[in-house]
PDB file of C-alpha atoms in Angstrom:
ATOM      1  CA  MET A 263       0.000   0.012  -0.012  1.00  0.00           C
ATOM      2  CA  ASP A 264       2.777   2.429   0.961  1.00  0.00           C
ATOM      3  CA  GLN A 265       4.519   1.741  -2.325  1.00  0.00           C
ATOM      4  CA  THR A 266       1.348   2.501  -4.260  1.00  0.00           C
ATOM      5  CA  ILE A 267       0.926   5.801  -2.382  1.00  0.00           C
ATOM      6  CA  ARG A 268       4.500   6.810  -3.089  1.00  0.00           C
ATOM      7  CA  ARG A 269       4.156   5.985  -6.745  1.00  0.00           C
ATOM      8  CA  ARG A 270       1.005   8.069  -7.003  1.00  0.00           C
ATOM      9  CA  THR A 271       2.556  10.976  -5.138  1.00  0.00           C
ATOM     10  CA  PHE A 272       5.613  10.945  -7.425  1.00  0.00           C
ATOM     11  CA  LEU A 273       3.384  10.849 -10.483  1.00  0.00           C
ATOM     12  CA  ALA A 274       1.319  13.828  -9.212  1.00  0.00           C
ATOM     13  CA  VAL A 275       4.436  15.879  -8.469  1.00  0.00           C
ATOM     14  CA  TYR A 276       5.903  15.023 -11.884  1.00  0.00           C
ATOM     15  CA  LEU A 277       2.767  16.090 -13.708  1.00  0.00           C
ATOM     16  CA  THR A 278       2.556  19.320 -11.687  1.00  0.00           C
ATOM     17  CA  VAL A 279       6.171  20.220 -12.513  1.00  0.00           C
ATOM     18  CA  MET A 280       5.687  19.449 -16.248  1.00  0.00           C
ATOM     19  CA  ILE A 281       2.501  21.522 -16.416  1.00  0.00           C
ATOM     20  CA  LEU A 282       4.182  24.455 -14.665  1.00  0.00           C
ATOM     21  CA  ALA A 283       7.207  24.183 -16.980  1.00  0.00           C
ATOM     22  CA  SER A 284       4.995  24.136 -20.048  1.00  0.00           C
ATOM     23  CA  PHE A 285       3.101  27.187 -18.865  1.00  0.00           C
ATOM     24  CA  LEU A 286       6.282  29.141 -18.242  1.00  0.00           C
ATOM     25  CA  LEU A 287       7.683  28.122 -21.629  1.00  0.00           C
ATOM     26  CA  LEU A 288       4.531  29.247 -23.488  1.00  0.00           C
ATOM     27  CA  ARG A 289       4.434  32.524 -21.635  1.00  0.00           C
ATOM     28  CA  TRP A 290       8.093  33.237 -22.530  1.00  0.00           C
ATOM     29  CA  THR A 291       7.564  32.303 -26.168  1.00  0.00           C
ATOM     30  CA  PHE A 292       4.537  34.514 -26.701  1.00  0.00           C
ATOM     31  CA  ALA A 293       5.611  37.419 -24.493  1.00  0.00           C
ATOM     32  CA  PRO A 294       4.934  40.845 -26.081  1.00  0.00           C
ATOM     33  CA  GLY A 295       7.966  42.192 -27.885  1.00  0.00           C
ATOM     34  CA  GLU A 296       9.929  45.223 -26.709  1.00  0.00           C
ATOM     35  CA  LEU A 297      10.564  48.353 -28.725  1.00  0.00           C
ATOM     36  CA  VAL A 298      14.279  48.642 -29.304  1.00  0.00           C
ATOM     37  CA  GLN A 299      15.860  51.977 -30.222  1.00  0.00           C
ATOM     38  CA  ILE A 300      18.787  51.439 -32.670  1.00  0.00           C
ATOM     39  CA  ASP A 301      21.236  54.303 -32.563  1.00  0.00           C
ATOM     40  CA  ASP A 302      23.913  52.659 -34.684  1.00  0.00           C
ATOM     41  CA  ARG A 303      23.591  53.788 -38.335  1.00  0.00           C
ATOM     42  CA  ASP A 304      25.321  50.629 -39.626  1.00  0.00           C
ATOM     43  CA  ALA A 305      22.869  48.424 -37.719  1.00  0.00           C
ATOM     44  CA  VAL A 306      19.976  50.363 -39.218  1.00  0.00           C
ATOM     45  CA  MET A 307      21.336  49.786 -42.727  1.00  0.00           C
ATOM     46  CA  ARG A 308      21.872  46.062 -42.127  1.00  0.00           C
ATOM     47  CA  ARG A 309      18.196  45.783 -41.117  1.00  0.00           C
ATOM     48  CA  LYS A 310      17.200  48.065 -44.034  1.00  0.00           C
ATOM     49  CA  ASN A 311      18.678  45.593 -46.486  1.00  0.00           C
ATOM     50  CA  PHE A 312      15.920  43.150 -45.660  1.00  0.00           C
ATOM     51  CA  VAL A 313      13.079  45.651 -46.227  1.00  0.00           C
ATOM     52  CA  PRO A 314      11.659  45.294 -49.734  1.00  0.00           C
ATOM     53  CA  LEU A 315      12.021  48.136 -52.233  1.00  0.00           C
ATOM     54  CA  THR A 316       8.747  49.682 -53.409  1.00  0.00           C
ATOM     55  CA  SER A 317      10.158  52.228 -55.874  1.00  0.00           C
ATOM     56  CA  LEU A 318      13.418  53.603 -57.195  1.00  0.00           C
ATOM     57  CA  VAL A 319      13.933  56.932 -58.873  1.00  0.00           C
ATOM     58  CA  ILE A 320      16.989  57.564 -61.085  1.00  0.00           C
ATOM     59  CA  ARG A 321      18.036  61.195 -61.203  1.00  0.00           C
ATOM     60  CA  ASP A 322      20.503  62.459 -63.789  1.00  0.00           C
ATOM     61  CA  PRO A 323      21.640  66.005 -64.534  1.00  0.00           C
ATOM     62  CA  CYS A 324      21.123  65.436 -68.271  1.00  0.00           C
ATOM     63  CA  TRP A 325      18.730  62.521 -68.864  1.00  0.00           C
ATOM     64  CA  PRO A 326      15.057  62.559 -67.786  1.00  0.00           C
ATOM     65  CA  ASP A 327      14.308  61.243 -64.280  1.00  0.00           C
ATOM     66  CA  MET A 328      13.000  57.687 -64.379  1.00  0.00           C
ATOM     67  CA  LYS A 329      10.934  55.873 -61.731  1.00  0.00           C
ATOM     68  CA  ILE A 330      10.959  52.086 -61.415  1.00  0.00           C
ATOM     69  CA  THR A 331       7.851  50.567 -59.743  1.00  0.00           C
ATOM     70  CA  ASP A 332       7.759  47.082 -61.346  1.00  0.00           C
ATOM     71  CA  GLY A 333       7.593  44.643 -58.430  1.00  0.00           C
ATOM     72  CA  SER A 334       9.570  41.872 -60.094  1.00  0.00           C
ATOM     73  CA  VAL A 335      12.363  44.291 -61.126  1.00  0.00           C
ATOM     74  CA  LEU A 336      12.536  45.790 -57.620  1.00  0.00           C
ATOM     75  CA  TYR A 337      12.544  42.328 -56.027  1.00  0.00           C
ATOM     76  CA  ALA A 338      15.459  41.212 -58.201  1.00  0.00           C
ATOM     77  CA  LEU A 339      17.345  44.412 -57.389  1.00  0.00           C
ATOM     78  CA  GLY A 340      16.743  43.936 -53.725  1.00  0.00           C
ATOM     79  CA  GLN A 341      18.111  40.394 -53.871  1.00  0.00           C
ATOM     80  CA  GLN A 342      21.238  41.603 -55.664  1.00  0.00           C
ATOM     81  CA  ILE A 343      21.737  44.484 -53.256  1.00  0.00           C
ATOM     82  CA  ASN A 344      21.440  42.203 -50.247  1.00  0.00           C
ATOM     83  CA  SER A 345      24.311  40.119 -51.642  1.00  0.00           C
ATOM     84  CA  ILE A 346      26.774  43.010 -51.426  1.00  0.00           C
ATOM     85  CA  PRO A 347      28.595  43.259 -48.041  1.00  0.00           C
ATOM     86  CA  ARG A 348      29.177  46.579 -46.299  1.00  0.00           C
ATOM     87  CA  ALA A 349      32.658  47.882 -47.031  1.00  0.00           C
ATOM     88  CA  GLY A 350      34.835  47.067 -44.032  1.00  0.00           C
ATOM     89  CA  GLY A 351      37.992  48.832 -45.192  1.00  0.00           C
ATOM     90  CA  GLU A 352      39.308  50.645 -48.265  1.00  0.00           C
ATOM     91  CA  PHE A 353      37.287  50.720 -51.453  1.00  0.00           C
ATOM     92  CA  PRO A 354      38.031  52.050 -54.942  1.00  0.00           C
ATOM     93  CA  GLY A 355      37.116  55.523 -56.106  1.00  0.00           C
ATOM     94  CA  GLU A 356      34.312  56.114 -58.551  1.00  0.00           C
ATOM     95  CA  ALA A 357      34.731  55.847 -62.319  1.00  0.00           C
ATOM     96  CA  PRO A 358      32.609  57.803 -64.855  1.00  0.00           C
ATOM     97  CA  GLY A 359      29.131  56.448 -65.310  1.00  0.00           C
ATOM     98  CA  LYS A 360      27.861  56.401 -61.705  1.00  0.00           C
ATOM     99  CA  LEU A 361      24.042  56.438 -61.376  1.00  0.00           C
ATOM    100  CA  SER A 362      22.206  57.943 -58.431  1.00  0.00           C
ATOM    101  CA  GLY A 363      18.749  58.707 -57.122  1.00  0.00           C
ATOM    102  CA  GLU A 364      16.362  57.716 -54.299  1.00  0.00           C
ATOM    103  CA  MET A 365      15.093  54.391 -52.984  1.00  0.00           C
ATOM    104  CA  THR A 366      11.744  53.979 -51.201  1.00  0.00           C
ATOM    105  CA  PHE A 367      11.232  50.980 -48.927  1.00  0.00           C
ATOM    106  CA  ALA A 368       8.156  49.058 -47.799  1.00  0.00           C
ATOM    107  CA  ASP A 369       8.310  50.656 -44.368  1.00  0.00           C
ATOM    108  CA  GLY A 370       7.858  54.110 -45.963  1.00  0.00           C
ATOM    109  CA  SER A 371      11.456  55.292 -45.455  1.00  0.00           C
ATOM    110  CA  GLN A 372      13.643  56.759 -48.203  1.00  0.00           C
ATOM    111  CA  GLU A 373      17.384  56.728 -48.816  1.00  0.00           C
ATOM    112  CA  THR A 374      19.579  58.293 -51.484  1.00  0.00           C
ATOM    113  CA  PHE A 375      21.718  55.853 -53.428  1.00  0.00           C
ATOM    114  CA  SER A 376      24.484  55.747 -55.981  1.00  0.00           C
ATOM    115  CA  VAL A 377      25.947  52.810 -57.821  1.00  0.00           C
ATOM    116  CA  GLY A 378      29.038  52.469 -59.953  1.00  0.00           C
ATOM    117  CA  THR A 379      32.310  50.995 -58.745  1.00  0.00           C
ATOM    118  CA  VAL A 380      30.705  50.788 -55.289  1.00  0.00           C
ATOM    119  CA  LEU A 381      27.091  50.895 -53.974  1.00  0.00           C
ATOM    120  CA  THR A 382      26.172  53.660 -51.548  1.00  0.00           C
ATOM    121  CA  ILE A 383      22.819  53.714 -49.707  1.00  0.00           C
ATOM    122  CA  GLY A 384      22.159  56.566 -47.319  1.00  0.00           C
ATOM    123  CA  GLY A 385      25.838  57.245 -46.834  1.00  0.00           C
ATOM    124  CA  THR A 386      26.778  53.621 -46.135  1.00  0.00           C
ATOM    125  CA  VAL A 387      29.124  52.037 -48.647  1.00  0.00           C
ATOM    126  CA  PHE A 388      28.689  48.445 -49.837  1.00  0.00           C
ATOM    127  CA  TYR A 389      31.643  46.807 -51.635  1.00  0.00           C
ATOM    128  CA  SER A 390      33.968  43.884 -51.809  1.00  0.00           C
ATOM    129  CA  PRO A 391      36.361  42.788 -54.559  1.00  0.00           C
ATOM    130  CA  GLU A 392      34.407  39.540 -54.888  1.00  0.00           C
ATOM    131  CA  ALA A 393      31.169  41.495 -55.500  1.00  0.00           C
ATOM    132  CA  ALA A 394      32.432  43.466 -58.515  1.00  0.00           C
ATOM    133  CA  GLU A 395      30.318  41.416 -60.943  1.00  0.00           C
ATOM    134  CA  GLU A 396      27.158  41.848 -58.796  1.00  0.00           C
ATOM    135  CA  LEU A 397      27.775  45.629 -58.573  1.00  0.00           C
ATOM    136  CA  GLN A 398      28.065  45.830 -62.388  1.00  0.00           C
ATOM    137  CA  GLU A 399      24.819  43.816 -62.740  1.00  0.00           C
ATOM    138  CA  ILE A 400      22.971  46.213 -60.371  1.00  0.00           C
ATOM    139  CA  ARG A 401      24.234  49.227 -62.307  1.00  0.00           C
ATOM    140  CA  SER A 402      23.335  47.652 -65.651  1.00  0.00           C
ATOM    141  CA  ALA A 403      19.843  46.777 -64.456  1.00  0.00           C
ATOM    142  CA  ILE A 404      19.232  50.339 -63.333  1.00  0.00           C
ATOM    143  CA  ALA A 405      20.846  51.886 -66.417  1.00  0.00           C
ATOM    144  CA  ALA A 406      18.552  49.834 -68.710  1.00  0.00           C
ATOM    145  CA  HIS A 407      15.613  51.907 -67.443  1.00  0.00           C
ATOM    146  CA  LEU A 408      17.368  55.232 -67.996  1.00  0.00           C
ATOM    147  CA  TYR A 409      19.232  54.741 -71.263  1.00  0.00           C
ATOM    148  CA  THR A 410      16.393  53.938 -73.638  1.00  0.00           C
ATOM    149  CA  LEU A 411      15.654  54.931 -77.195  1.00  0.00           C
ATOM    150  CA  GLN A 412      12.534  56.823 -76.040  1.00  0.00           C
ATOM    151  CA  ASN A 413      14.588  58.844 -73.539  1.00  0.00           C
ATOM    152  CA  LEU A 414      17.234  59.511 -76.201  1.00  0.00           C
ATOM    153  CA  GLY A 415      14.532  60.677 -78.613  1.00  0.00           C
ATOM    154  CA  SER A 416      13.385  63.271 -76.031  1.00  0.00           C
ATOM    155  CA  PHE A 417      16.597  65.259 -76.622  1.00  0.00           C
ATOM    156  CA  PHE A 418      15.570  65.941 -80.245  1.00  0.00           C
ATOM    157  CA  GLN A 419      12.995  68.650 -79.667  1.00  0.00           C
ATOM    158  CA  PRO A 420      12.884  72.370 -80.527  1.00  0.00           C
ATOM    159  CA  ASP A 421      14.279  73.627 -77.183  1.00  0.00           C
ATOM    160  CA  HIS A 422      17.556  71.757 -77.802  1.00  0.00           C
ATOM    161  CA  GLN A 423      20.403  72.537 -80.175  1.00  0.00           C
ATOM    162  CA  VAL A 424      21.543  69.739 -82.525  1.00  0.00           C
ATOM    163  CA  THR A 425      24.537  69.915 -84.789  1.00  0.00           C
ATOM    164  CA  LEU A 426      25.162  67.360 -87.544  1.00  0.00           C
ATOM    165  CA  SER A 427      28.692  66.963 -88.929  1.00  0.00           C
ATOM    166  CA  ASP A 428      30.498  64.646 -91.333  1.00  0.00           C
ATOM    167  CA  GLY A 429      33.955  66.000 -90.490  1.00  0.00           C
ATOM    168  CA  ASP A 430      33.921  68.527 -93.335  1.00  0.00           C
ATOM    169  CA  THR A 431      30.469  70.080 -93.161  1.00  0.00           C
ATOM    170  CA  SER A 432      28.394  71.044 -90.098  1.00  0.00           C
ATOM    171  CA  LEU A 433      24.704  71.906 -89.940  1.00  0.00           C
ATOM    172  CA  ASP A 434      22.517  73.194 -87.106  1.00  0.00           C
ATOM    173  CA  LEU A 435      19.316  71.246 -87.479  1.00  0.00           C
ATOM    174  CA  SER A 436      15.850  72.759 -87.688  1.00  0.00           C
ATOM    175  CA  PRO A 437      12.997  71.567 -85.436  1.00  0.00           C
ATOM    176  CA  GLU A 438      11.541  69.651 -88.395  1.00  0.00           C
ATOM    177  CA  ALA A 439      14.857  67.818 -88.960  1.00  0.00           C
ATOM    178  CA  MET A 440      15.024  67.043 -85.261  1.00  0.00           C
ATOM    179  CA  GLY A 441      11.554  65.537 -85.416  1.00  0.00           C
ATOM    180  CA  LEU A 442      12.654  63.257 -88.271  1.00  0.00           C
ATOM    181  CA  LEU A 443      15.709  62.157 -86.243  1.00  0.00           C
ATOM    182  CA  ARG A 444      13.546  61.490 -83.200  1.00  0.00           C
ATOM    183  CA  ARG A 445      11.221  59.169 -85.106  1.00  0.00           C
ATOM    184  CA  VAL A 446      14.133  57.215 -86.615  1.00  0.00           C
ATOM    185  CA  ILE A 447      15.866  56.905 -83.263  1.00  0.00           C
ATOM    186  CA  GLU A 448      12.750  55.644 -81.470  1.00  0.00           C
ATOM    187  CA  ALA A 449      12.232  53.073 -84.202  1.00  0.00           C
ATOM    188  CA  GLY A 450      15.817  51.741 -83.760  1.00  0.00           C
ATOM    189  CA  GLU A 451      16.969  48.566 -82.082  1.00  0.00           C
ATOM    190  CA  LEU A 452      19.283  48.350 -79.053  1.00  0.00           C
ATOM    191  CA  VAL A 453      22.645  46.582 -79.529  1.00  0.00           C
ATOM    192  CA  GLU A 454      23.866  44.584 -76.537  1.00  0.00           C
ATOM    193  CA  ASP A 455      27.450  43.876 -77.644  1.00  0.00           C
ATOM    194  CA  PHE A 456      28.338  47.528 -78.062  1.00  0.00           C
ATOM    195  CA  GLU A 457      32.013  47.266 -77.221  1.00  0.00           C
ATOM    196  CA  GLY A 458      32.781  46.050 -80.687  1.00  0.00           C
ATOM    197  CA  VAL A 459      30.446  48.280 -82.674  1.00  0.00           C
ATOM    198  CA  SER A 460      33.149  50.350 -84.304  1.00  0.00           C
ATOM    199  CA  LEU A 461      35.023  47.193 -85.218  1.00  0.00           C
ATOM    200  CA  GLN A 462      32.016  45.926 -87.172  1.00  0.00           C
ATOM    201  CA  ASP A 463      32.787  48.619 -89.744  1.00  0.00           C
ATOM    202  CA  GLY A 464      36.367  47.547 -90.205  1.00  0.00           C
ATOM    203  CA  GLY A 465      37.674  50.054 -87.688  1.00  0.00           C
ATOM    204  CA  ARG A 466      36.901  52.934 -90.040  1.00  0.00           C
ATOM    205  CA  PRO A 467      36.064  56.359 -88.516  1.00  0.00           C
ATOM    206  CA  PRO A 468      32.417  57.274 -87.987  1.00  0.00           C
ATOM    207  CA  ARG A 469      30.379  58.640 -90.865  1.00  0.00           C
ATOM    208  CA  TYR A 470      28.492  61.300 -88.927  1.00  0.00           C
ATOM    209  CA  ILE A 471      28.483  63.004 -85.493  1.00  0.00           C
ATOM    210  CA  LEU A 472      25.314  64.376 -83.911  1.00  0.00           C
ATOM    211  CA  GLN A 473      26.023  66.710 -80.952  1.00  0.00           C
ATOM    212  CA  VAL A 474      23.036  67.662 -78.754  1.00  0.00           C
ATOM    213  CA  ARG A 475      23.177  70.705 -76.523  1.00  0.00           C
ATOM    214  CA  SER A 476      20.695  72.152 -74.115  1.00  0.00           C
ATOM    215  CA  ALA A 477      18.898  75.423 -74.712  1.00  0.00           C
ATOM    216  CA  GLU A 478      21.700  77.042 -72.699  1.00  0.00           C
ATOM    217  CA  GLY A 479      24.323  75.562 -74.996  1.00  0.00           C
ATOM    218  CA  LEU A 480      25.596  72.875 -72.587  1.00  0.00           C
ATOM    219  CA  ASP A 481      26.708  69.565 -74.172  1.00  0.00           C
ATOM    220  CA  GLU A 482      24.270  66.738 -73.322  1.00  0.00           C
ATOM    221  CA  VAL A 483      24.664  63.712 -75.604  1.00  0.00           C
ATOM    222  CA  ARG A 484      26.722  62.815 -78.674  1.00  0.00           C
ATOM    223  CA  LEU A 485      25.700  60.257 -81.285  1.00  0.00           C
ATOM    224  CA  VAL A 486      28.485  58.609 -83.262  1.00  0.00           C
ATOM    225  CA  VAL A 487      27.033  57.174 -86.460  1.00  0.00           C
ATOM    226  CA  TYR A 488      28.896  54.496 -88.446  1.00  0.00           C
ATOM    227  CA  ALA A 489      28.357  53.607 -92.082  1.00  0.00           C
ATOM    228  CA  ASN A 490      27.003  50.159 -91.033  1.00  0.00           C
ATOM    229  CA  GLU A 491      24.080  51.861 -89.223  1.00  0.00           C
ATOM    230  CA  SER A 492      25.603  51.233 -85.760  1.00  0.00           C
ATOM    231  CA  ILE A 493      25.289  54.244 -83.441  1.00  0.00           C
ATOM    232  CA  GLN A 494      27.162  54.859 -80.197  1.00  0.00           C
ATOM    233  CA  VAL A 495      25.539  57.151 -77.670  1.00  0.00           C
ATOM    234  CA  CYS A 496      27.935  59.054 -75.425  1.00  0.00           C
ATOM    235  CA  ASP A 497      27.026  61.085 -72.340  1.00  0.00           C
ATOM    236  CA  SER A 498      28.726  64.416 -73.097  1.00  0.00           C
ATOM    237  CA  TYR A 499      27.687  65.877 -69.714  1.00  0.00           C
ATOM    238  CA  ALA A 500      29.631  63.315 -67.650  1.00  0.00           C
ATOM    239  CA  PRO A 501      33.447  63.451 -67.197  1.00  0.00           C
ATOM    240  CA  GLY A 502      35.211  61.397 -69.856  1.00  0.00           C
ATOM    241  CA  GLN A 503      32.157  61.346 -72.113  1.00  0.00           C
ATOM    242  CA  PRO A 504      31.451  57.645 -71.484  1.00  0.00           C
ATOM    243  CA  MET A 505      29.507  55.596 -73.968  1.00  0.00           C
ATOM    244  CA  VAL A 506      26.192  54.662 -72.353  1.00  0.00           C
ATOM    245  CA  PHE A 507      24.591  52.423 -74.964  1.00  0.00           C
ATOM    246  CA  CYS A 508      24.459  51.542 -78.692  1.00  0.00           C
ATOM    247  CA  PHE A 509      21.667  50.970 -81.167  1.00  0.00           C
ATOM    248  CA  SER A 510      21.137  50.393 -84.845  1.00  0.00           C
ATOM    249  CA  GLY A 511      18.853  52.477 -87.025  1.00  0.00           C
ATOM    250  CA  ASP A 512      18.422  54.202 -90.389  1.00  0.00           C
ATOM    251  CA  LEU A 513      20.359  57.342 -89.500  1.00  0.00           C
ATOM    252  CA  VAL A 514      22.925  57.214 -92.328  1.00  0.00           C
ATOM    253  CA  PRO A 515      20.546  57.979 -95.225  1.00  0.00           C
ATOM    254  CA  LEU A 516      18.715  60.565 -93.112  1.00  0.00           C
ATOM    255  CA  CYS A 517      21.933  62.359 -92.156  1.00  0.00           C
ATOM    256  CA  GLN A 518      23.131  62.152 -95.742  1.00  0.00           C
ATOM    257  CA  GLY A 519      19.931  63.796 -96.941  1.00  0.00           C
ATOM    258  CA  LEU A 520      20.039  66.505 -94.311  1.00  0.00           C
ATOM    259  CA  LEU A 521      23.600  67.480 -95.249  1.00  0.00           C
ATOM    260  CA  GLY A 522      22.884  67.090 -98.959  1.00  0.00           C
ATOM    261  CA  THR A 523      25.930  64.842 -99.473  1.00  0.00           C
ATOM    262  CA  ALA A 524      26.319  61.801-101.639  1.00  0.00           C
TER     263      ALA A 524
END
């Protein structure tokens, strides 16, 4: 009898302890969270990297501002950005061709950004030598929304100055001529392998040069037209006048007609 009582007493104590432990565990697990104030800027940016992008605006002193709101594009950009570590030491200086603007996140916050040799978000630099390819992919993905044939065509309007030259003769184009150029440009086709465009024409010099200036006379873009209908687009505003993209189109016969040359 005594053994039975002891067994029952042990079982009761064991069950009581287990119930109490389970109660404490559940209470700890589902306890209300605490509001934590983060004063460290770097810690804020590390958490920011996990907040989805809702929009991205590209701002350029020469080209029209462009806003990206496509969810799939922003998600892919966010994934690429999250793969770039924060720079822990020295990082290279910027080369011509840096793009900048503002990012808006799902929590409603905004940060300025720039991307080129390195990625900067809100003053925090992200870079590593191993991430050079990812950085180039991020820049290329953003640039593809800025450097388009439609945006290029917007330069050829009456409030701009456009000069056409074949090396011997130069002509300031009329608004009507600019309208013709705009239609031909917007009907063109982008060329992906633009590094070898000039070589496609046997390395010969360009046939025509189109220089676009603002109403104030500031250089904006330059079009280098080859005889094989390949056209290089250079950003004349930026240092070094980097080539930003290439396309093919029927500019040679149009330029020839405008200059009245054979």
